[in-house]
């Protein structure tokens, strides 16, 4: 094999390792900026420790509102992952219909992108707060006033941390099923089904 074939092989392996690591990093760690693919392609195998470190970043609660008093009632404690999608909205409505009279504590959680920086962080956080407030205001009166939390970080870690912090009996998320972006988001539900030690309810995507 001539020297330029070896060079080509090294370049292909370098790019493949970097891009595959970036792909896993984007899906697993909730980092959705496509610039990570460029970084992965350039750094190749050197990107692996960076991806591992970023994937372990802790979820951080950046905004909390409407926290109800603790020890309120003896009903179910429920956390619902809310992202503004039709699937998560259907999951929230299903909980409202099915468990309206049996819930003593309700937590609505949304997760923001850990890759946002500068002014983008504030804008995304304000949009997340508006979205949560709209969902909370639309809830029926049978449900208790919800705690609403905006968490920055990996969606799975954020939802599991919220469920643990509130010691919920049930964690609810919508499951996405169509399109590339929905497949990425659907991986959150899939991973939650493997990692959650608590009861988990997955809202099915609308059939097409």
CSV table of C-alpha atoms in Angstrom, one decimal, residues 39-182:
chain,number,residue,atom,x,y,z
A,39,UNK,CA,-15.0,20.0,16.6
A,40,UNK,CA,-15.3,16.2,16.6
A,41,UNK,CA,-14.2,15.9,13.0
A,42,UNK,CA,-11.2,18.1,13.6
A,43,UNK,CA,-10.1,16.5,16.9
A,44,UNK,CA,-10.9,12.9,16.0
A,45,UNK,CA,-10.0,10.6,18.9
A,46,UNK,CA,-8.8,13.6,20.9
A,47,UNK,CA,-12.5,14.6,21.2
A,48,UNK,CA,-13.4,11.5,23.3
A,49,UNK,CA,-12.3,12.8,26.7
A,50,UNK,CA,-13.9,16.2,25.9
A,51,UNK,CA,-17.2,14.4,25.1
A,52,UNK,CA,-17.0,12.3,28.3
A,53,UNK,CA,-16.4,15.4,30.4
A,54,UNK,CA,-19.2,17.4,28.8
A,55,UNK,CA,-21.5,14.5,29.0
A,56,UNK,CA,-21.0,14.4,32.8
A,57,UNK,CA,-21.9,18.0,33.3
A,58,UNK,CA,-24.5,18.3,36.2
A,59,UNK,CA,-27.9,19.6,35.5
A,60,UNK,CA,-28.6,23.0,37.2
A,61,UNK,CA,-31.9,24.4,38.2
A,62,UNK,CA,-31.9,28.0,36.9
A,63,UNK,CA,-35.5,29.1,37.6
A,64,UNK,CA,-38.2,27.8,40.0
A,65,UNK,CA,-41.7,29.2,40.6
A,66,UNK,CA,-44.9,28.3,42.4
A,67,UNK,CA,-43.4,25.9,44.8
A,68,UNK,CA,-46.2,24.5,47.0
A,69,UNK,CA,-45.8,23.9,50.7
A,70,UNK,CA,-44.2,20.5,51.5
A,71,UNK,CA,-46.2,17.8,53.1
A,72,UNK,CA,-49.4,18.9,51.3
A,73,UNK,CA,-51.8,15.9,51.2
A,74,UNK,CA,-51.1,12.2,50.8
A,75,UNK,CA,-51.8,11.8,47.1
A,76,UNK,CA,-49.5,11.0,44.2
A,77,UNK,CA,-46.4,13.2,43.6
A,78,UNK,CA,-46.0,13.6,39.9
A,79,UNK,CA,-43.3,15.2,37.7
A,80,UNK,CA,-44.0,15.9,34.0
A,81,UNK,CA,-41.3,16.7,31.5
A,82,UNK,CA,-42.6,19.6,29.3
A,83,UNK,CA,-40.9,20.8,26.1
A,84,UNK,CA,-43.7,22.6,24.3
A,85,UNK,CA,-44.1,19.7,21.8
A,86,UNK,CA,-47.5,18.2,21.0
A,87,UNK,CA,-46.4,14.9,22.6
A,88,UNK,CA,-45.5,16.5,25.9
A,89,UNK,CA,-48.7,18.5,25.9
A,90,UNK,CA,-50.8,15.4,25.3
A,91,UNK,CA,-49.0,13.6,28.1
A,92,UNK,CA,-49.8,16.5,30.5
A,93,UNK,CA,-53.4,16.5,29.4
A,94,UNK,CA,-53.6,12.7,29.9
A,95,UNK,CA,-52.3,13.1,33.5
A,96,UNK,CA,-54.8,15.9,34.2
A,97,UNK,CA,-57.7,13.7,33.0
A,98,UNK,CA,-56.6,10.5,34.6
A,99,UNK,CA,-55.1,11.6,37.9
A,100,UNK,CA,-56.7,15.0,38.5
A,101,UNK,CA,-58.3,14.1,41.9
A,102,UNK,CA,-55.4,12.0,43.2
A,103,UNK,CA,-52.3,14.2,42.8
A,104,UNK,CA,-51.0,16.1,45.9
A,105,UNK,CA,-47.9,17.6,44.2
A,106,UNK,CA,-47.2,18.3,40.6
A,107,UNK,CA,-43.9,19.4,39.1
A,108,UNK,CA,-43.5,20.7,35.6
A,109,UNK,CA,-39.9,20.5,34.4
A,110,UNK,CA,-38.4,21.8,31.2
A,111,UNK,CA,-34.7,21.6,30.1
A,112,UNK,CA,-32.7,24.2,28.3
A,113,UNK,CA,-29.7,23.7,26.1
A,114,UNK,CA,-26.4,23.6,28.0
A,115,UNK,CA,-24.5,24.9,24.9
A,116,UNK,CA,-26.2,28.3,25.0
A,117,UNK,CA,-23.9,31.2,26.0
A,118,UNK,CA,-24.2,34.9,26.6
A,119,UNK,CA,-27.5,36.6,25.6
A,120,UNK,CA,-28.8,33.3,24.2
A,121,UNK,CA,-29.0,31.8,27.7
A,122,UNK,CA,-31.3,34.5,29.0
A,123,UNK,CA,-33.5,34.4,25.9
A,124,UNK,CA,-33.9,30.7,26.1
A,125,UNK,CA,-34.6,30.8,29.8
A,126,UNK,CA,-37.3,33.4,29.4
A,127,UNK,CA,-38.9,31.4,26.6
A,128,UNK,CA,-38.9,28.3,28.8
A,129,UNK,CA,-40.5,30.3,31.7
A,130,UNK,CA,-43.3,31.6,29.4
A,131,UNK,CA,-43.9,28.1,28.1
A,132,UNK,CA,-44.1,26.6,31.6
A,133,UNK,CA,-46.4,29.4,32.8
A,134,UNK,CA,-48.8,28.9,29.9
A,135,UNK,CA,-49.0,25.1,30.6
A,136,UNK,CA,-49.5,25.7,34.3
A,137,UNK,CA,-52.3,28.2,33.7
A,138,UNK,CA,-54.1,25.8,31.4
A,139,UNK,CA,-54.3,23.0,34.0
A,140,UNK,CA,-57.7,22.1,35.4
A,141,UNK,CA,-58.6,23.1,38.9
A,142,UNK,CA,-58.6,19.5,40.1
A,143,UNK,CA,-54.8,19.5,40.1
A,144,UNK,CA,-52.7,21.3,42.7
A,145,UNK,CA,-50.8,24.5,41.8
A,146,UNK,CA,-47.6,23.1,40.2
A,147,UNK,CA,-44.0,23.8,40.9
A,148,UNK,CA,-42.4,24.8,37.6
A,149,UNK,CA,-38.7,24.4,37.1
A,150,UNK,CA,-36.3,25.4,34.3
A,151,UNK,CA,-33.2,23.2,34.3
A,152,UNK,CA,-30.1,23.6,32.2
A,153,UNK,CA,-28.3,20.5,31.2
A,154,UNK,CA,-28.8,17.0,29.8
A,155,UNK,CA,-32.5,16.2,29.6
A,156,UNK,CA,-32.4,12.7,31.1
A,157,UNK,CA,-30.2,13.8,34.0
A,158,UNK,CA,-32.3,16.9,34.6
A,159,UNK,CA,-35.6,14.9,34.7
A,160,UNK,CA,-34.1,12.3,37.0
A,161,UNK,CA,-32.7,14.9,39.3
A,162,UNK,CA,-36.1,16.7,39.5
A,163,UNK,CA,-37.8,13.4,40.2
A,164,UNK,CA,-35.3,12.6,43.0
A,165,UNK,CA,-35.4,16.1,44.5
A,166,UNK,CA,-39.2,16.0,44.8
A,167,UNK,CA,-39.4,12.3,45.6
A,168,UNK,CA,-42.1,11.8,43.1
A,169,UNK,CA,-44.1,8.6,42.6
A,170,UNK,CA,-44.5,9.0,38.9
A,171,UNK,CA,-42.4,10.6,36.1
A,172,UNK,CA,-44.2,11.5,32.9
A,173,UNK,CA,-42.7,12.4,29.5
A,174,UNK,CA,-44.0,12.5,25.9
A,175,UNK,CA,-42.4,10.1,23.5
A,176,UNK,CA,-41.5,11.5,20.0
A,177,UNK,CA,-41.6,9.4,17.0
A,178,UNK,CA,-41.1,11.2,13.7
A,179,UNK,CA,-38.3,13.1,12.0
A,180,UNK,CA,-34.6,13.5,12.9
A,181,UNK,CA,-35.2,16.1,15.7
A,182,UNK,CA,-38.0,13.9,17.2
